[in-house]
Amino acid sequence: MKIFRSISSVLVALIAFSFASCSEEKVVPLSTHSIIPLPASVLDSEGRFALNSNTKIVAIGDQSQMVLIAENFKSSVYHLTGLNLGSADQDQEDAIVFELNPSFGQGEEAYKIDIKKDKIRITASKPAGLFYAAQTFTQLIPTDGEELKGTNNRFIIPTGTIEDKPEYAYRGMMLDVARHFFPVEDVKHLIDLIALYKINFLHLHLSDDQGWRIEIKSWPLLTTIGGSTQVGGGEGGFYTQEDYKEIVKYAQDKFITIVPEIDMPGHTNSALASYGQLNPGIIVPEKGALPYDRTNIGVDGMATPLYTGTEVGFSTLDTKKPITYQFVEDVIRELAEITPGPFIHIGGDESHVTAMEDYIPFIERAQDLVTKYGKRTMGWDEVAHAKLLPSSVAQFWAVEENAVMAIEQGAQVLISPSKKAYLDMKYDTTTQIGYTWAALIELDDAYNWDPTELNENIKRENIIGVEAPLWAETLRSRADMEFLTFPRLPAIAEIAWTSKDLRSWDSFSTRIKKHGRRWDAMGLNYYKSPKVIWD
Ligand code: TNX
């Protein structure tokens, strides 16, 4: 009897289900949609909006700013649905209205999406907010983008209201283009991907021992010699200043600010190989510490050999010679001229062969030069040994005490703990690429932490935001870059965007599945973490 009852209830449920799916499309309520990063507030209401070929886009507000938002949005909708949405000037029914309203308040990046049966209204006080709203909205469209649907299709969006704003102002990713060079097209591709998750800073690690990747007109050998190779001895490459400007502009259109890094005074072999004048030639810390024949490194003023290995910490600029500061100033000046964003990153990590008494004044002079050219200094946490300006930012990656020292000097910290946020760490022991020196970082490890819980002296108000660095010693292709970045980057993006009390692994691990389906449709080479039950 019991069995019969349960069989019949299953049958009833099946019939009800098939009836529902024939007569009307199944709609996932707004609050259970798979939005990443999770918005601050989502309220359901009874009803549905049908996105279809008659839906019009209406843009209210300064048109010079609105065009970009509307065009970006239309192109995302087209790629997901095949619908070619038209525009209308008037606020009207069956429209998605984007409204730039300075009195909306709530901060520069906040937005509201109000979905009613006959109209969707998206409001923000700044274009960035509208852009983020568009990213959220495209995640609501019930398709994986698997094929271009015919224009007769309707896409049902549940009604309700989303109100949202980020926890942190800086939500970043770093790409190391020095160890392996990535051409402009790969960087643009990465920008497209991270913009979907409301990342707003892309830090480019433009120089290291193995390669110098940005044209500096006053020191041309940096790229012709210093940029000529990479880890493993491949061809290398570099961005001309025009290439760099193109990346900056492309990123800007997706509300992403480029943070250029020139790593100094260590991690500079590519510069020393290009210009021997920068080589102190006295640095032989201990026998065997240099990863190559030290014929030249030991000779003051001689260019070093190019380096294609993966050791760190063996090189340094000559911190005592005036020519070094001419070099640093030229590089910072040229970089500042082509960088509209507020930050220049001076590196400062792992300068193991620079004596502390030389390191400190070097960092302070570099910081002064960044300030002279109108920018704020960023540096890896070691820079806190120097006297930091309150406008400077120390990027915590390894030593908590350094981060605390920076805070005590009035500077803010950017949180990139290598044990949690390093995208070049392997997922598990079977991962083919990446490193293990900091940790193995599975998807739940990348998700289950909070910047305010690392150290009691690193408090919410000291933190500018979160950044996930992708070092590239072991990466050889765009596919490798994708594999280590996804799905961990969305996890870090949620830590940076969504307030701590709203986040949970259970919820995230359910929502990420839907993204996996879209990534499949895009042909993205992501890691199918066993921590998630993928669709
Ligand atoms: C440490 S993180 C480095 C990089 C390496 C990375 C590899 C940091 C500031 N320095 O030079 O690429 O480890 O994981």
mmCIF file of N, CA, C and O in Angstrom, residues 250-285:
data_model
loop_
_atom_site.group_PDB
_atom_site.id
_atom_site.type_symbol
_atom_site.label_atom_id
_atom_site.label_comp_id
_atom_site.label_asym_id
_atom_site.label_seq_id
_atom_site.Cartn_x
_atom_site.Cartn_y
_atom_site.Cartn_z
ATOM 1 N N TYR A 250 40.591 48.674 -24.111
ATOM 2 C CA TYR A 250 39.688 47.512 -24.150
ATOM 3 C C TYR A 250 39.176 47.207 -22.743
ATOM 4 O O TYR A 250 38.003 46.937 -22.525
ATOM 5 N N ALA A 251 40.097 47.271 -21.786
ATOM 6 C CA ALA A 251 39.733 47.002 -20.392
ATOM 7 C C ALA A 251 38.791 48.093 -19.870
ATOM 8 O O ALA A 251 37.780 47.799 -19.223
ATOM 9 N N GLN A 252 39.119 49.340 -20.192
ATOM 10 C CA GLN A 252 38.288 50.472 -19.752
ATOM 11 C C GLN A 252 36.838 50.303 -20.194
ATOM 12 O O GLN A 252 35.914 50.603 -19.449
ATOM 13 N N ASP A 253 36.666 49.826 -21.418
ATOM 14 C CA ASP A 253 35.314 49.633 -21.942
ATOM 15 C C ASP A 253 34.553 48.568 -21.163
ATOM 16 O O ASP A 253 33.343 48.459 -21.277
ATOM 17 N N LYS A 254 35.277 47.764 -20.411
ATOM 18 C CA LYS A 254 34.629 46.775 -19.542
ATOM 19 C C LYS A 254 34.821 47.152 -18.078
ATOM 20 O O LYS A 254 34.796 46.289 -17.199
ATOM 21 N N PHE A 255 35.070 48.413 -17.839
ATOM 22 C CA PHE A 255 35.191 48.960 -16.486
ATOM 23 C C PHE A 255 36.293 48.278 -15.678
ATOM 24 O O PHE A 255 36.172 48.066 -14.476
ATOM 25 N N ILE A 256 37.351 47.940 -16.377
ATOM 26 C CA ILE A 256 38.516 47.343 -15.729
ATOM 27 C C ILE A 256 39.702 48.293 -15.882
ATOM 28 O O ILE A 256 39.970 48.791 -16.981
ATOM 29 N N THR A 257 40.382 48.546 -14.768
ATOM 30 C CA THR A 257 41.547 49.422 -14.748
ATOM 31 C C THR A 257 42.810 48.569 -14.775
ATOM 32 O O THR A 257 42.940 47.623 -13.995
ATOM 33 N N ILE A 258 43.729 48.918 -15.667
ATOM 34 C CA ILE A 258 44.993 48.183 -15.733
ATOM 35 C C ILE A 258 45.970 48.747 -14.693
ATOM 36 O O ILE A 258 46.145 49.966 -14.586
ATOM 37 N N VAL A 259 46.595 47.856 -13.939
ATOM 38 C CA VAL A 259 47.657 48.224 -13.000
ATOM 39 C C VAL A 259 48.959 47.623 -13.541
ATOM 40 O O VAL A 259 49.142 46.403 -13.520
ATOM 41 N N PRO A 260 49.855 48.465 -14.079
ATOM 42 C CA PRO A 260 51.091 47.911 -14.637
ATOM 43 C C PRO A 260 52.118 47.700 -13.524
ATOM 44 O O PRO A 260 52.264 48.546 -12.643
ATOM 45 N N GLU A 261 52.821 46.589 -13.582
ATOM 46 C CA GLU A 261 53.894 46.357 -12.604
ATOM 47 C C GLU A 261 55.244 46.232 -13.295
ATOM 48 O O GLU A 261 55.403 45.470 -14.246
ATOM 49 N N ILE A 262 56.206 46.987 -12.775
ATOM 50 C CA ILE A 262 57.610 46.774 -13.097
ATOM 51 C C ILE A 262 58.239 46.318 -11.790
ATOM 52 O O ILE A 262 58.279 47.070 -10.808
ATOM 53 N N ASP A 263 58.688 45.084 -11.760
ATOM 54 C CA ASP A 263 59.202 44.513 -10.512
ATOM 55 C C ASP A 263 60.645 44.975 -10.288
ATOM 56 O O ASP A 263 61.507 44.757 -11.137
ATOM 57 N N MET A 264 60.899 45.590 -9.115
ATOM 58 C CA MET A 264 62.224 46.150 -8.800
ATOM 59 C C MET A 264 62.472 46.063 -7.296
ATOM 60 O O MET A 264 61.499 46.079 -6.556
ATOM 61 N N PRO A 265 63.641 46.110 -6.782
ATOM 62 C CA PRO A 265 64.919 46.063 -7.494
ATOM 63 C C PRO A 265 65.330 44.631 -7.854
ATOM 64 O O PRO A 265 66.222 44.450 -8.661
ATOM 65 N N GLY A 266 64.654 43.623 -7.243
ATOM 66 C CA GLY A 266 64.929 42.233 -7.624
ATOM 67 C C GLY A 266 64.091 41.861 -8.841
ATOM 68 O O GLY A 266 63.379 42.708 -9.394
ATOM 69 N N HIS A 267 64.148 40.612 -9.246
ATOM 70 C CA HIS A 267 63.376 40.140 -10.412
ATOM 71 C C HIS A 267 63.681 40.988 -11.647
ATOM 72 O O HIS A 267 62.791 41.309 -12.426
ATOM 73 N N THR A 268 64.947 41.374 -11.802
ATOM 74 C CA THR A 268 65.287 42.334 -12.865
ATOM 75 C C THR A 268 66.321 41.807 -13.857
ATOM 76 O O THR A 268 66.958 42.596 -14.558
ATOM 77 N N ASN A 269 66.504 40.503 -13.926
ATOM 78 C CA ASN A 269 67.560 40.026 -14.831
ATOM 79 C C ASN A 269 67.356 40.478 -16.278
ATOM 80 O O ASN A 269 68.332 40.746 -16.988
ATOM 81 N N SER A 270 66.095 40.549 -16.729
ATOM 82 C CA SER A 270 65.890 40.945 -18.136
ATOM 83 C C SER A 270 66.385 42.370 -18.376
ATOM 84 O O SER A 270 66.883 42.685 -19.463
ATOM 85 N N ALA A 271 66.283 43.233 -17.356
ATOM 86 C CA ALA A 271 66.814 44.597 -17.491
ATOM 87 C C ALA A 271 68.348 44.572 -17.443
ATOM 88 O O ALA A 271 69.014 45.269 -18.205
ATOM 89 N N LEU A 272 68.891 43.751 -16.553
ATOM 90 C CA LEU A 272 70.362 43.665 -16.420
ATOM 91 C C LEU A 272 70.998 43.056 -17.668
ATOM 92 O O LEU A 272 72.134 43.381 -18.019
ATOM 93 N N ALA A 273 70.251 42.189 -18.341
ATOM 94 C CA ALA A 273 70.754 41.581 -19.574
ATOM 95 C C ALA A 273 70.712 42.594 -20.720
ATOM 96 O O ALA A 273 71.469 42.492 -21.684
ATOM 97 N N SER A 274 69.822 43.573 -20.606
ATOM 98 C CA SER A 274 69.681 44.583 -21.653
ATOM 99 C C SER A 274 70.664 45.737 -21.446
ATOM 100 O O SER A 274 71.203 46.284 -22.405
ATOM 101 N N TYR A 275 70.849 46.139 -20.199
ATOM 102 C CA TYR A 275 71.711 47.275 -19.873
ATOM 103 C C TYR A 275 72.636 46.916 -18.715
ATOM 104 O O TYR A 275 72.229 46.967 -17.543
ATOM 105 N N GLY A 276 73.862 46.584 -19.037
ATOM 106 C CA GLY A 276 74.833 46.205 -18.016
ATOM 107 C C GLY A 276 75.090 47.294 -16.981
ATOM 108 O O GLY A 276 75.476 47.002 -15.842
ATOM 109 N N GLN A 277 74.834 48.575 -17.367
ATOM 110 C CA GLN A 277 75.077 49.678 -16.413
ATOM 111 C C GLN A 277 74.266 49.523 -15.136
ATOM 112 O O GLN A 277 74.584 50.100 -14.108
ATOM 113 N N LEU A 278 73.152 48.785 -15.239
ATOM 114 C CA LEU A 278 72.258 48.659 -14.074
ATOM 115 C C LEU A 278 72.699 47.554 -13.128
ATOM 116 O O LEU A 278 72.146 47.386 -12.046
ATOM 117 N N ASN A 279 73.709 46.804 -13.559
ATOM 118 C CA ASN A 279 74.149 45.616 -12.817
ATOM 119 C C ASN A 279 75.202 45.985 -11.774
ATOM 120 O O ASN A 279 76.265 46.474 -12.112
ATOM 121 N N PRO A 280 74.911 45.749 -10.491
ATOM 122 C CA PRO A 280 75.903 46.077 -9.461
ATOM 123 C C PRO A 280 77.128 45.181 -9.542
ATOM 124 O O PRO A 280 78.219 45.582 -9.148
ATOM 125 N N GLY A 281 76.960 43.968 -10.012
ATOM 126 C CA GLY A 281 78.101 43.100 -10.232
ATOM 127 C C GLY A 281 78.801 42.625 -8.984
ATOM 128 O O GLY A 281 79.865 42.032 -9.054
ATOM 129 N N ILE A 282 78.214 42.876 -7.850
ATOM 130 C CA ILE A 282 78.876 42.487 -6.611
ATOM 131 C C ILE A 282 78.098 41.402 -5.899
ATOM 132 O O ILE A 282 78.457 40.968 -4.827
ATOM 133 N N ILE A 283 77.030 41.008 -6.529
ATOM 134 C CA ILE A 283 76.095 40.176 -5.803
ATOM 135 C C ILE A 283 76.407 38.708 -5.995
ATOM 136 O O ILE A 283 75.998 38.093 -6.966
ATOM 137 N N VAL A 284 77.153 38.162 -5.072
ATOM 138 C CA VAL A 284 77.354 36.727 -5.098
ATOM 139 C C VAL A 284 77.036 36.267 -3.683
ATOM 140 O O VAL A 284 77.919 36.142 -2.842
ATOM 141 N N PRO A 285 75.749 36.106 -3.385
ATOM 142 C CA PRO A 285 75.325 35.918 -2.000
ATOM 143 C C PRO A 285 75.937 34.678 -1.361
ATOM 144 O O PRO A 285 76.429 34.717 -0.260
#
